Coordinates of C-alpha atoms in Angstrom, one line a residue:
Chain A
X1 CA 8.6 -2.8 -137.5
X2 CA 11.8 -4.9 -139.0
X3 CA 13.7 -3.0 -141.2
X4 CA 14.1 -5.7 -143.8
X5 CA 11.4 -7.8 -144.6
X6 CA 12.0 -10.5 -147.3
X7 CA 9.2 -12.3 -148.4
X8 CA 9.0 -15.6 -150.5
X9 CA 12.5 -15.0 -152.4
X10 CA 13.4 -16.8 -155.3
X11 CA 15.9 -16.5 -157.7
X12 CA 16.2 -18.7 -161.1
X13 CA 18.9 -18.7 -163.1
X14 CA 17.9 -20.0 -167.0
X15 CA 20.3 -22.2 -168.4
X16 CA 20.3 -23.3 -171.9
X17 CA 17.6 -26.0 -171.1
X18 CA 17.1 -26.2 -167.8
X19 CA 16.2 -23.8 -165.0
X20 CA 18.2 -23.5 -161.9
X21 CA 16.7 -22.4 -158.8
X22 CA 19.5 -20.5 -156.8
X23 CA 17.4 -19.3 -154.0
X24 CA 14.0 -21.0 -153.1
X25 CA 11.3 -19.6 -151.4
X26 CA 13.1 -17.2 -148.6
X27 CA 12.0 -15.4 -146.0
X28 CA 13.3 -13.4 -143.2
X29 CA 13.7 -10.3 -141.3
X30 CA 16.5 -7.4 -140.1
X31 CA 15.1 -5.3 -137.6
X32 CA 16.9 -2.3 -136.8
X33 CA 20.5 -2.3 -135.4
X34 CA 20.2 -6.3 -135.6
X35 CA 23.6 -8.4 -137.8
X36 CA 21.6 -10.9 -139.3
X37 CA 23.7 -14.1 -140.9
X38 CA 22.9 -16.0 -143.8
X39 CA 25.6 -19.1 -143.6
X40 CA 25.9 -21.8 -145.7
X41 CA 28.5 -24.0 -148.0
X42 CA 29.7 -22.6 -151.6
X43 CA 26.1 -22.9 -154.1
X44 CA 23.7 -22.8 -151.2
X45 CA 22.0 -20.1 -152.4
X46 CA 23.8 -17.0 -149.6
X47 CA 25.1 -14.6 -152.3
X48 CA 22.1 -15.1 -154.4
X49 CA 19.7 -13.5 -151.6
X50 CA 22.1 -10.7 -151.0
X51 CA 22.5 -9.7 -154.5
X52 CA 18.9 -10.1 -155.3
X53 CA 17.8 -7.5 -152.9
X54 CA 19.2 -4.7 -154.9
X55 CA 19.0 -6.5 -158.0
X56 CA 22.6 -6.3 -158.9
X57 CA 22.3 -10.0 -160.5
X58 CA 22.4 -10.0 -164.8
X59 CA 18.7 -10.4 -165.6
X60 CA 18.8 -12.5 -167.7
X61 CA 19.6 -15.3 -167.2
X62 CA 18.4 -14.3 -163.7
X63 CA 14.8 -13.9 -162.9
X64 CA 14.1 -12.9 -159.2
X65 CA 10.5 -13.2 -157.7
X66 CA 8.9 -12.6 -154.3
X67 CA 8.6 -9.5 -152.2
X68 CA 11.7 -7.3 -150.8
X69 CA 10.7 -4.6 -148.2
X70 CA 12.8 -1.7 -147.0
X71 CA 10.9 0.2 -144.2
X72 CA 8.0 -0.4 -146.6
X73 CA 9.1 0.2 -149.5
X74 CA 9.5 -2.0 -152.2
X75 CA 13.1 -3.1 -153.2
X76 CA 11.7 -5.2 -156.4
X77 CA 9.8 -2.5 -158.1
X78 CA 12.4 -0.2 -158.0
X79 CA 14.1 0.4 -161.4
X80 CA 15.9 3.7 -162.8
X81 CA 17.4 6.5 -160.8
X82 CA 15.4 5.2 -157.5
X83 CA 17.3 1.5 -157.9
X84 CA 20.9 3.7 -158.2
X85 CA 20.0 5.5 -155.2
X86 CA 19.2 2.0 -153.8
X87 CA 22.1 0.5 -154.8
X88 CA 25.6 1.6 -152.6
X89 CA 23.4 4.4 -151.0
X90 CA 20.4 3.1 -149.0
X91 CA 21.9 -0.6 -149.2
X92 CA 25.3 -0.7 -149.2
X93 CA 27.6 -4.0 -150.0
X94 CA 31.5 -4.8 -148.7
X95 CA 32.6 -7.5 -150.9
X96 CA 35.4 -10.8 -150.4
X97 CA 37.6 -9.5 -152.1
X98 CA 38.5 -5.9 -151.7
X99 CA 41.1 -5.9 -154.0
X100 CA 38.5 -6.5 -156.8
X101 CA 36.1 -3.6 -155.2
X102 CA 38.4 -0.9 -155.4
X103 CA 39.3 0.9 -158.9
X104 CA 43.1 0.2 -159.4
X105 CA 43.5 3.6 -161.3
X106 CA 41.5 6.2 -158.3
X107 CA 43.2 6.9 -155.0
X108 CA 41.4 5.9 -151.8
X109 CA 40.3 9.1 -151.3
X110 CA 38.8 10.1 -154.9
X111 CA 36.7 6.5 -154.5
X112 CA 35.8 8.0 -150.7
X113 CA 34.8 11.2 -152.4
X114 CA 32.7 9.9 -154.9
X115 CA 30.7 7.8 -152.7
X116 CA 30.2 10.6 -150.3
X117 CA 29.0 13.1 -153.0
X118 CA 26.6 10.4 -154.9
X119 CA 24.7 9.9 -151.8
X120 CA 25.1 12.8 -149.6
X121 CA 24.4 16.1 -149.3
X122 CA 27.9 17.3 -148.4
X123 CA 30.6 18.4 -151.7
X124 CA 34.1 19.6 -152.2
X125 CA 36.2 20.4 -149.1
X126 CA 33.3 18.9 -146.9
X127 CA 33.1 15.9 -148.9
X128 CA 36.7 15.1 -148.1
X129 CA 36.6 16.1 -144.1
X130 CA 33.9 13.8 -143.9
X131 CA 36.2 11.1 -146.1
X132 CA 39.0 12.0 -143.8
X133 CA 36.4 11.0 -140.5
X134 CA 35.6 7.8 -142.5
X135 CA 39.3 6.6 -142.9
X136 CA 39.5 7.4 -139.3
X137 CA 37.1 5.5 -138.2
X138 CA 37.7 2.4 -139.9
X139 CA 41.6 2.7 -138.2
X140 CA 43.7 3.7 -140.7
X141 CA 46.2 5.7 -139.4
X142 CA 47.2 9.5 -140.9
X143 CA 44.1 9.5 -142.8
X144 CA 44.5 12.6 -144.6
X145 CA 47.6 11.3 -146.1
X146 CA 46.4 8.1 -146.9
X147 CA 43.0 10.0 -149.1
X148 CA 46.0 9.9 -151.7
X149 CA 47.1 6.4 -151.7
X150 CA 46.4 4.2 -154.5
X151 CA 44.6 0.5 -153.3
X152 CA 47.9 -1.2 -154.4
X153 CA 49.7 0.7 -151.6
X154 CA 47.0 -0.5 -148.9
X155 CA 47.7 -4.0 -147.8
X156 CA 44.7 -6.9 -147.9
X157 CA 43.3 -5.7 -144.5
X158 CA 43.7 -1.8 -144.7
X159 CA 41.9 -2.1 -148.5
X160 CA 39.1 -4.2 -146.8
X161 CA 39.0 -1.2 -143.9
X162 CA 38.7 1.3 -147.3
X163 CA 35.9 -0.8 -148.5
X164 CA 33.9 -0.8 -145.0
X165 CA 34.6 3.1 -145.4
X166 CA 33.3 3.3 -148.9
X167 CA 29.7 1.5 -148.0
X168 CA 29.5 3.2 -144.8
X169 CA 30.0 6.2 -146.0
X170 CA 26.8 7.0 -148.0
X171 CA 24.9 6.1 -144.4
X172 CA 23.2 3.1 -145.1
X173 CA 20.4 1.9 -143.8
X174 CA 20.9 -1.4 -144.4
X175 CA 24.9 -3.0 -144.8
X176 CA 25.4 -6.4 -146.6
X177 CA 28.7 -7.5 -145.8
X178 CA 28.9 -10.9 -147.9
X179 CA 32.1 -13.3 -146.9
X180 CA 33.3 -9.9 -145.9
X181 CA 36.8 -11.8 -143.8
X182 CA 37.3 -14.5 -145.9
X183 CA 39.7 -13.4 -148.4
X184 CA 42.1 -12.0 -145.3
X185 CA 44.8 -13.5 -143.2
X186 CA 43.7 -14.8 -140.3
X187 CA 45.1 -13.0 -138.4
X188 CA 43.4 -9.6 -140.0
X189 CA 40.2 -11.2 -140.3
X190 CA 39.9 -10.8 -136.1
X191 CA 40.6 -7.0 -136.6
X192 CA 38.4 -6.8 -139.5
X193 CA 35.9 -8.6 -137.4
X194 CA 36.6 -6.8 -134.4
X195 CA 35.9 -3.9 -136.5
X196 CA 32.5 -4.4 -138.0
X197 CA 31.5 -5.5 -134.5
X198 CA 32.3 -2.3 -133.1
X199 CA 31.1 -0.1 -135.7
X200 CA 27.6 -1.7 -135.9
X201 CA 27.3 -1.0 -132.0
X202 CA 28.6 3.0 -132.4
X203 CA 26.8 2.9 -135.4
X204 CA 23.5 0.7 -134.5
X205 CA 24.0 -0.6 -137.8
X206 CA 21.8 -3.2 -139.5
X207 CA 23.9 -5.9 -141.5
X208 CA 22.9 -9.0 -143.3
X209 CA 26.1 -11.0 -143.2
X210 CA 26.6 -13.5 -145.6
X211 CA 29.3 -16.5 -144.4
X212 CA 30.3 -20.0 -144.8
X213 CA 31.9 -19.7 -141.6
X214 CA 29.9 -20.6 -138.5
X215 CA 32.7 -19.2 -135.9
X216 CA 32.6 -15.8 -137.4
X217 CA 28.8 -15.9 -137.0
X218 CA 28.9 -16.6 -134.0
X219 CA 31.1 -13.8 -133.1
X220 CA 29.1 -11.0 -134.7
X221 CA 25.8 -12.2 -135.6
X222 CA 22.4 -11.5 -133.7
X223 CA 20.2 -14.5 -135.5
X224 CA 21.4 -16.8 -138.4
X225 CA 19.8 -18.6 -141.5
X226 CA 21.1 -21.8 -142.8
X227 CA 20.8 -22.0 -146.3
X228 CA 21.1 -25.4 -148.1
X229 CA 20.6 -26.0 -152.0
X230 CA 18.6 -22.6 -152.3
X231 CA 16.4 -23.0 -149.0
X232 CA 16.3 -21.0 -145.8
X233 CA 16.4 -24.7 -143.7
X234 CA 16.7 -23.6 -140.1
X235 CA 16.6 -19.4 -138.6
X236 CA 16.5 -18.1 -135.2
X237 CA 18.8 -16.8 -132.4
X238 CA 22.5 -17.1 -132.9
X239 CA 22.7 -19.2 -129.5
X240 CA 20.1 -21.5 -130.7
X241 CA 21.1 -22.6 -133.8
X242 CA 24.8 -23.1 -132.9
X243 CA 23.8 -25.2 -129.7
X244 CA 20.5 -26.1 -130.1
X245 CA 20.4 -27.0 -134.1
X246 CA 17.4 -28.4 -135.1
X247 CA 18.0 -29.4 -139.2
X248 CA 20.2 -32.3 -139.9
X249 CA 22.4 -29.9 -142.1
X250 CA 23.0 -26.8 -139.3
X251 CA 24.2 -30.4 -137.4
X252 CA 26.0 -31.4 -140.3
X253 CA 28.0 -27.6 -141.0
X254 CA 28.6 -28.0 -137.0
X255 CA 30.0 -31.4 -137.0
X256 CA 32.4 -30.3 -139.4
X257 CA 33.0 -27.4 -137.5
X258 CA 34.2 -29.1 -134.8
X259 CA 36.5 -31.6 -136.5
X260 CA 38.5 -28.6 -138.1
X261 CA 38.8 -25.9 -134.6
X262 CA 41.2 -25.7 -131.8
X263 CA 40.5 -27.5 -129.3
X264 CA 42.4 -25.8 -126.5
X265 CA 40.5 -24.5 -124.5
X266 CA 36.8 -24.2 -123.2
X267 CA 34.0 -21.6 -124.4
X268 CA 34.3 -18.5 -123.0
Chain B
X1 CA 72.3 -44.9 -136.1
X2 CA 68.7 -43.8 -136.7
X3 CA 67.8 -43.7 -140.1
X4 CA 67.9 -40.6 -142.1
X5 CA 64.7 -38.4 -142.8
X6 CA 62.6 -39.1 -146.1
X7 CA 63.2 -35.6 -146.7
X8 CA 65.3 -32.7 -144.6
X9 CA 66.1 -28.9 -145.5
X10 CA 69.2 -27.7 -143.9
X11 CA 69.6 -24.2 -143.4
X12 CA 67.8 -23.5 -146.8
X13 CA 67.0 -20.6 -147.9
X14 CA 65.6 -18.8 -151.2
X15 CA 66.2 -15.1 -151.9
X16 CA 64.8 -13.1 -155.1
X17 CA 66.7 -10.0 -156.3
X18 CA 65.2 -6.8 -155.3
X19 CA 65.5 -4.4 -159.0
X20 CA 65.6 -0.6 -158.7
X21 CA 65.8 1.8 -161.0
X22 CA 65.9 2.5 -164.9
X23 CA 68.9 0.1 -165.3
X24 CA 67.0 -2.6 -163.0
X25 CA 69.9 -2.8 -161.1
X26 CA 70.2 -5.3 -157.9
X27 CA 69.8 -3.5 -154.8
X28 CA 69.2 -6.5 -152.6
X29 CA 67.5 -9.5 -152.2
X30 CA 63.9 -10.9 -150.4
X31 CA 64.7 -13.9 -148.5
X32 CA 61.1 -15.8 -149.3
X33 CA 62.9 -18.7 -147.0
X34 CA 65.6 -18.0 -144.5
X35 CA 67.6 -20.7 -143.5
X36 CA 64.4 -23.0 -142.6
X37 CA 65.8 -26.5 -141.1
X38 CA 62.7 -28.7 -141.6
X39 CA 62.6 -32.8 -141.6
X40 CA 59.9 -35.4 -142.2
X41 CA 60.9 -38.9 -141.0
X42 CA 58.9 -42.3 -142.0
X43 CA 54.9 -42.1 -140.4
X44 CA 55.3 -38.7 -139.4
X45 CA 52.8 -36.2 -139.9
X46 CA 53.7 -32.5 -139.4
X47 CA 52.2 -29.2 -139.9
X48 CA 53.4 -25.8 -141.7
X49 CA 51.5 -23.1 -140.4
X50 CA 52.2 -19.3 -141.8
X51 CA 50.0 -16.3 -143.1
X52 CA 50.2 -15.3 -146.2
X53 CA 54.0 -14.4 -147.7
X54 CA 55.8 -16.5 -144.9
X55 CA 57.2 -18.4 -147.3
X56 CA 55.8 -22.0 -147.0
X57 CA 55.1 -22.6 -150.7
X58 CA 57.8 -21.4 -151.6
X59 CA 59.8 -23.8 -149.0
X60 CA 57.2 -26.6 -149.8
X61 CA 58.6 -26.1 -153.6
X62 CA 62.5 -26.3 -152.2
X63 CA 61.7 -29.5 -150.6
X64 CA 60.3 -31.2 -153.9
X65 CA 63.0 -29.1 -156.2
X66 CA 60.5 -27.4 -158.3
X67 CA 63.1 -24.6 -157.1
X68 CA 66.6 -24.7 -156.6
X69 CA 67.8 -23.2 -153.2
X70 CA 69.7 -20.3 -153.0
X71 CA 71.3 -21.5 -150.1
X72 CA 71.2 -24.4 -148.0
X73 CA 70.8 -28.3 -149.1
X74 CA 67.9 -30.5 -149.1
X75 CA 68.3 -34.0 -148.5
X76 CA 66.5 -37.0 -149.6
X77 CA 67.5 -40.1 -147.6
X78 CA 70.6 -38.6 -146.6
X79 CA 71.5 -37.9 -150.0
X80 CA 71.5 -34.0 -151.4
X81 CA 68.3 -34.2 -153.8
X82 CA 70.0 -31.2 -155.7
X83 CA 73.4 -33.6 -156.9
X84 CA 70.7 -36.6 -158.0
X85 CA 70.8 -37.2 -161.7
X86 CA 69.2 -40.1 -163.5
X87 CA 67.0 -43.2 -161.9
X88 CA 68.2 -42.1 -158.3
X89 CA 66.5 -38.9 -159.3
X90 CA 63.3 -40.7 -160.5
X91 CA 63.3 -42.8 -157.6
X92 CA 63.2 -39.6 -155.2
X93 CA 60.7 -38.1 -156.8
X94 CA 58.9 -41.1 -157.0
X95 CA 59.2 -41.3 -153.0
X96 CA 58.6 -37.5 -152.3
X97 CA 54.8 -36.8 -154.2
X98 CA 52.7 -32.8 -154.1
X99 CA 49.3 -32.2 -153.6
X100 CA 48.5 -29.1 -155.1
X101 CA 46.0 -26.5 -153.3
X102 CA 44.1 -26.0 -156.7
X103 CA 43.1 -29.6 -158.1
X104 CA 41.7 -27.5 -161.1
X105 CA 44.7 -26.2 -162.1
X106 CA 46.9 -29.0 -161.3
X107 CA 45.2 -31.2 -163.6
X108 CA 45.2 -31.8 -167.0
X109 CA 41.9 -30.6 -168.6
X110 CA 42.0 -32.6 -171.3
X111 CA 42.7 -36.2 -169.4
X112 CA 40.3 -38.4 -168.2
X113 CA 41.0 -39.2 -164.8
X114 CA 42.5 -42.9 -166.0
X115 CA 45.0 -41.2 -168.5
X116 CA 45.8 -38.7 -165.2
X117 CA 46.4 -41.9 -162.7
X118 CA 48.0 -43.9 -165.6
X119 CA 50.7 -41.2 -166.2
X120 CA 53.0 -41.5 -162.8
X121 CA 52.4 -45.3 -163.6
X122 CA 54.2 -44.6 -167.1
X123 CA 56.8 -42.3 -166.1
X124 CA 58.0 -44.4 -163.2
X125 CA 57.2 -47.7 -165.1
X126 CA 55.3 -49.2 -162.2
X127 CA 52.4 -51.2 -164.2
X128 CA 51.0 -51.8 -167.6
X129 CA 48.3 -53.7 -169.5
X130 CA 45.9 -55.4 -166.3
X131 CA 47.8 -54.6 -164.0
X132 CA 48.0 -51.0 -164.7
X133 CA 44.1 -50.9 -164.9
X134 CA 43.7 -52.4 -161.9
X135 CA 46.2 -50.3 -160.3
X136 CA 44.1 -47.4 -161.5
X137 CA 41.1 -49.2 -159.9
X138 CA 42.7 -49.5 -156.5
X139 CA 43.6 -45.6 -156.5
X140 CA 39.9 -44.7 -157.0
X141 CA 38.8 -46.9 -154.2
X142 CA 41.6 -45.4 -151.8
X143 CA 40.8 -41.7 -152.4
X144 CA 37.0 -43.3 -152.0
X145 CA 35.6 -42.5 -155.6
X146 CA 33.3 -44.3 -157.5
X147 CA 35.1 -46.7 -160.3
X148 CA 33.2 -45.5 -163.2
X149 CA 35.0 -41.7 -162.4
X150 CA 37.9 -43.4 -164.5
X151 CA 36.4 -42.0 -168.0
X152 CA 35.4 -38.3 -166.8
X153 CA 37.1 -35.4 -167.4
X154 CA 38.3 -32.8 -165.0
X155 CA 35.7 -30.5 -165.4
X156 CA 33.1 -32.7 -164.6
X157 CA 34.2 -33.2 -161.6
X158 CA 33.2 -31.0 -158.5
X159 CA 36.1 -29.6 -156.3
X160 CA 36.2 -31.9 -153.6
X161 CA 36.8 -34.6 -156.4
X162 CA 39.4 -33.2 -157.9
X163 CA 41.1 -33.1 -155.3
X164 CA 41.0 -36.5 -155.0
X165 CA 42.0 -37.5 -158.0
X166 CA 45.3 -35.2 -157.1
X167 CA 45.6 -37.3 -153.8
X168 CA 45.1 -40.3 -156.1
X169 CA 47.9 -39.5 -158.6
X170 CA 50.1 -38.5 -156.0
X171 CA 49.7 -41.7 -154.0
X172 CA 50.2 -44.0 -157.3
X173 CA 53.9 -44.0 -157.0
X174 CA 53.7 -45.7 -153.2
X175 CA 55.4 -42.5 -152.0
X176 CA 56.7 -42.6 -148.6
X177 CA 56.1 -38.4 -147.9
X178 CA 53.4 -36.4 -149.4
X179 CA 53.7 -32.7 -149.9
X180 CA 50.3 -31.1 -148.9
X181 CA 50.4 -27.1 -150.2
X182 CA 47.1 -25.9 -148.7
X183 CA 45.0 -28.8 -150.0
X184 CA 41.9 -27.7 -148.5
X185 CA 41.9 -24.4 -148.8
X186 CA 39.7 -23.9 -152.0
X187 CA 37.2 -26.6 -150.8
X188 CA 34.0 -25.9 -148.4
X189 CA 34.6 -27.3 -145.4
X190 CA 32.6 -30.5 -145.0
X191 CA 34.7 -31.4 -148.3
X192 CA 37.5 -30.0 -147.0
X193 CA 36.9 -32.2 -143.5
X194 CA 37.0 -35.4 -145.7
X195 CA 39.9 -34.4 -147.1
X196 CA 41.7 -34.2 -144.1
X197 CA 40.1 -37.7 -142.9
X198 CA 40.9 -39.4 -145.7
X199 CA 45.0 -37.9 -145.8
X200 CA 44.6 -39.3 -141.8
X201 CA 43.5 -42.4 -142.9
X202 CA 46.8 -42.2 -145.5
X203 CA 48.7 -41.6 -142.7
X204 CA 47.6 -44.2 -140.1
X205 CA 47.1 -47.4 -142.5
X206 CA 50.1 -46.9 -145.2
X207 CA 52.2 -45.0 -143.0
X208 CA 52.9 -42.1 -145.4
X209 CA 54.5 -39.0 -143.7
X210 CA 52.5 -35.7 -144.5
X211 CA 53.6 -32.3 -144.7
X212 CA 50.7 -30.3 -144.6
X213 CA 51.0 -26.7 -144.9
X214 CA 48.3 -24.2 -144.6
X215 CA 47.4 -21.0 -143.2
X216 CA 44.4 -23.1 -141.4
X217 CA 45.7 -23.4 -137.6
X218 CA 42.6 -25.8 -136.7
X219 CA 42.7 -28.3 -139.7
X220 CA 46.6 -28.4 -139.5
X221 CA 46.2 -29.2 -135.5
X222 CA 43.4 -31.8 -136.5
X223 CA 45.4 -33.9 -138.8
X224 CA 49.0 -33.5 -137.3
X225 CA 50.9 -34.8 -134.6
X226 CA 53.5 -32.0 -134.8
X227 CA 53.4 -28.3 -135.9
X228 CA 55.8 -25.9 -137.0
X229 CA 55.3 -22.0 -137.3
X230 CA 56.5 -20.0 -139.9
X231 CA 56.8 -16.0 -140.2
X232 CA 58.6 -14.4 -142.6
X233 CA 60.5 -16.9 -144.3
X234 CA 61.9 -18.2 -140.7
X235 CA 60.8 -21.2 -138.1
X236 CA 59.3 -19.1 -135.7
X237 CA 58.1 -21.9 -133.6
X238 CA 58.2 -25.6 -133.9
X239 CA 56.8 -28.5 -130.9
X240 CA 54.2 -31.3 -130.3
X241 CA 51.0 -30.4 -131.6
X242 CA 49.0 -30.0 -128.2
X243 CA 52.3 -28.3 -126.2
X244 CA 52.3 -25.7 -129.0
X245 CA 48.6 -24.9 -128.7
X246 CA 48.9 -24.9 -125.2
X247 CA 51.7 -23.4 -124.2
X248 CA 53.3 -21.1 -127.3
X249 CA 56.2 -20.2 -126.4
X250 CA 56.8 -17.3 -129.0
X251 CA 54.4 -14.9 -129.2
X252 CA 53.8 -15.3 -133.2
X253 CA 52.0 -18.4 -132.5
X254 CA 50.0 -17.0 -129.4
X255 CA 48.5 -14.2 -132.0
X256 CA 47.9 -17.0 -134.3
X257 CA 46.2 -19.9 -132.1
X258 CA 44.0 -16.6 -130.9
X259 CA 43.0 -15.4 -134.2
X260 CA 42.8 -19.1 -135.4
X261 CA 39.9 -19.2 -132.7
X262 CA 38.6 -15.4 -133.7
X263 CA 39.1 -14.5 -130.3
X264 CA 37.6 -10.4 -130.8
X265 CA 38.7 -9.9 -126.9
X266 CA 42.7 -10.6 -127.9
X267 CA 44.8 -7.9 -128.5
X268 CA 48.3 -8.7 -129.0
X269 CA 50.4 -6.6 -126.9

C-alpha cells in the first residue's frame, strides 16, 4: 500500500476578485522508502502541494480541497493537537533556506532538543545523546561541541546539515525536502545531495522532493511529476521522463536543460 | 601595436578592515580581491566563475568604479579609469554598461520603462524629441519586448522582463563591454536560457564584449568563449572555454566542473 496517496488536490488562493488556482487537480503516490520529485518552474504549483499536505498554508486566503492519505489516515481532517503532531513530527519539512529555518537566538542543540522531545519518547540527557547521534549523522564533525553553536556560527551547508537533523530527527514517516539545495553553493549542494541520498537508503526514507532542477532529480529521485501552471502534466519513472518525455513542457524544461549543462563529457 | 583592452584590472585588489575589540581597532584586513589581472578586449566574451564570497562582484564593481581599488589600477582604453574626470569620464562609462543580477532592484519603481530607457539617453545626451522615442523603440525590439511595454511600470513586469529592460538600458549608450553580475541567477531557467541567447545574440551581431560572472558553471560555459576561475578573491584558473572544462589544470576548477554536473560519485581528494 503507498504510503502517500494524494487524491484530486487543489489549492485556491482568493484574491481580492479573482480566485487563483495554485494547484489543480493532483494526484500521486509515495510508497514506502521511494524519493518522489515534484519539478517544475517558479508558480507552477510545487510548493503549493507540499505545503498543503500538512496544511501549513494561511487559510484564508487559501482553501485546499481533495483527499490527502497517510497510511490511511486522513491528512485533511486533521486539525488540533493531531495536525501539530502531523506537522514536523509524522511529516517533516527541510526548507531552501536554512538560514530562515533555524531560530537565530537557540543553539543548534536546544532546536535539536526540542524537536527530539516534541515528538519522541526520549527527554533530558537521552534527548541530547540522541541529538548528539543526529549531528553525527548528518556529518558534522565534534558534534557534542557543536549542540552549543549558534546557526550564525554554522556556515550555509553545515545549517542546511542542522536542518536535515532537525526533520529527521522526530522519525518521520514521510520527509518533504522542498528546493532543499538550491539556496547552497554549488559546490555544497553535491554533499548536501550526496547526503540526503545516502540517508534515505540507511534510513529507507520516503521523500517528496520538491525542485526546479531536473539534474538534481535525476540524481536522487525514484519517479518525478512535472508540474505546470497548477497541473500534475506528465509522472512516472525518473528514467522515463528525462529520456522518454512525453508533454511538450517536460521537453520544454529539458531543452532548456540542455542549453545551460556542461557538455564535457558523456552520461555515465 | 595591438590595441588596448576596453577594460583591464591590473594587479587590483580590494581589502576591508578587519575591527576588534571595544575600541574597534584595525587588526587586519580581508582581501575581497587579491591582485586579480583581468581584461576584456573588443568581441570578446568571457566568463567569471566563483562560489559564493570569491570576490567577483566585488571585482565586477572595481572594473565599473562603483568602488575604488585598494590597490591596483583599472584601465579603460589604456587610460587609468580612476584619474578620469569630466566628458572622458562620461564617455567611459558610457562605453563600460552593468547588468544587475536583480532587475527589481536595479530599477526605478516608479519609472515607466520609457522614462528608464530615456535616462542614459539624457545623461549621455545621445537623442531627444523623435529620435529619442524611436531610440526607445529600437531598444524594446532588441531585448525582444513588445513596443507597447514602453508605458508599464516595473512591477508589472514579470522577472524575465525586467531583466530586459536592464539589458535594454544598459545597451542604449552603444556600449562596447557589458558587465553581467549574475544576470540569470534570480530567473527560472527557460527565462534565464533566453537571457543568455539573447546576451549571445548581443555578442555575435553588435560585437559587444561580455563579462559574465556567475556562480553557474554551465550557463557561463554556454555563452562564453573563455572562462576564468576565481576562489577567494584570486584567479585561480583562467583558459579557452572547452580546454578548461576539459582539462582543469588546478584542482579548484576540477571540484567545480564536477559539482557544476552534480557528480554524487566525486569526492575531491
Amino acid at each position: 500500500m503507498a504510503l502517500l496517496t494524494v487524491e484530486d488536490l487543489s489549492v485556491i488562493y482568493a484574491q481580492r476578485s479573482t480566485a487563483v488556482r495554485a494547484v489543480d487537480r493532483v494526484s500521486f503516490t509515495i510508497e514506502p522508502g521511494e524519493i518522489v520529485a515534484l519539478v517544475g518552474e517558479s508558480g507552477s504549483g510545487k510548493t503549493s502541494v507540499a505545503l498543503a499536505l500538512t496544511k501549513l498554508l494561511p487559510m484564508p486566503p487559501a482553501a485546499i480541497s481533495g483527499d490527502v492519505r497517510l497510511s490511511g489516515t486522513s491528512l485533511l481532517d486533521a486539525t488540533g493537537d493531531t495536525l501539530r503532531s502531523i506537522r514536523g513530527g509524522t511529516i517533516s519539512y527541510v526548507f531552501q533556506d536554512p538560514a530562515t529555518s533555524l531560530n537565530p537566538v537557540l543553539t543548534i542543540g536546544e532546536q535539536l532538543v526540542e524537536a527530539i522531545e516534541l515528538h519522541t519518547d526520549a527527554r533530558g540527557r537521552e534527548a541530547k545523546q540522541e541529538a548528539i547521534r543526529w549531528l553525527q549523522r548528518v556529518g558534522i564533525p565534534s558534534a557534542e561541541e557543536r549542540l552549543g553553536a549558534y546557526p550564525h556560527e554554522f556556515s550555509g551547508g553545515m545549517q542546511q546539515r542542522a536542518c536535515i537533523a532537525m526533520a529527521l530527527a522526530s522519525r518521520p514517516a514521510l520527509l518533504v525536502a522542498d528546493e532543499p539545495t538550491t539556496a547552497l553553493d554549488v559546490t555544497i549542494q553535491v554533499q548536501i545531495l550526496r547526503l540526503l541520498r545516502d540517508l534515505q537508503r540507511t534510513l529507507s526514507l520516503s521523500v517528496l522532493l520538491i525542485s526546479h532542477d531536473l539534474t538534481v532529480v535525476e540524481r536522487i529521485a525514484h519517479r518525478v511529476g512535472v508540474m505546470a501552471g497548477g497541473r500534475l502534466v506528465e509522472l512516472g519513472a525518473v528514467e522515463q521522463v528525462l529520456h522518454q518525455p512525453a508533454h511538450p513542457h517536460t521537453k520544454e524544461l529539458l531543452r532548456y536543460r540542455s542549453m545551460m549543462t556542461l557538455k564535457r563529457e558523456g552520461k555515465r | 601595436m595591438m590595441a588596448a583592452p576596453i577594460i583591464e584590472a591590473r594587479a587590483v585588489s580590494k581589502w576591508y578592515p578587519r575591527r576588534a575589540g571595544v575600541l574597534r581597532r584595525q587588526v587586519g584586513a580581508i582581501r575581497a580581491v587579491d591582485r586579480m589581472n583581468v581584461s576584456l578586449g573588443a568581441g570578446q566574451t568571457l566568463g567569471l566563475v566563483g562560489e559564493s564570497g570569491c570576490g567577483k562582484t566585488t571585482l565586477a564593481k572595481l572594473l565599473v568604479r562603483l568602488l575604488e581599488a585598494s590597490e591596483g589600477e583599472v584601465f579603460v582604453h589604456g587610460q587609468p579609469f580612476a584619474s578620469l574626470r569630466g566628458p572622458r569620464l562620461l564617455a567611459a562609462r558610457r562605453a563600460i554598461q552593468f547588468i544587475f543580477q536583480d532587475p527589481l532592484n536595479s530599477l526605478n519603481p516608479r519609472l515607466t520603462v520609457e522614462e528608464t530607457l530615456a535616462e542614459p539617453l539624457v545623461i549621455h545626451r545621445l537623442a531627444r524629441g523623435e529620435a529619442r522615442r524611436s531610440r526607445i523603440r529600437e531598444l524594446l525590439v532588441a531585448v525582444q519586448l513588445p513596443p507597447s511595454y514602453r508605458s508599464r511600470l516595473p512591477r508589472e513586469l514579470s522577472g524575465g522582463e525586467r531583466q530586459r529592460v536592464g539589458i535594454a538600458r544598459a545597451l542604449a549608450t552603444e556600449p562596447e563591454a557589458l558587465i553581467c553580475d549574475e544576470p540569470i541567477a534570480s530567473l527560472d531557467v527557460s527565462v534565464g536560457a533566453q537571457i543568455i541567447e539573447l546576451l549571445r545574440t548581443l555578442a555575435h551581431r553588435r560585437r559587444t564584449a561580455l563579462l559574465f560572472i556567475s556562480h553557474d558553471l554551465g550557463a557561463v560555459a554556454s555563452l562564453c568563449d573563455r572562462i576564468a576561475v576565481m576562489k577567494d578573491g584570486r584567479l585561480v584558473e583562467f583558459g579557452p572555454t572547452e580546454e578548461l572544462l576539459s582539462r582543469p589544470a588546478h584542482s579548484y576548477t576540477e571540484l567545480l566542473i564536477r559539482s557544476a554536473s552534480l557528480d554524487l560519485e566525486f569526492v575531491p581528494p
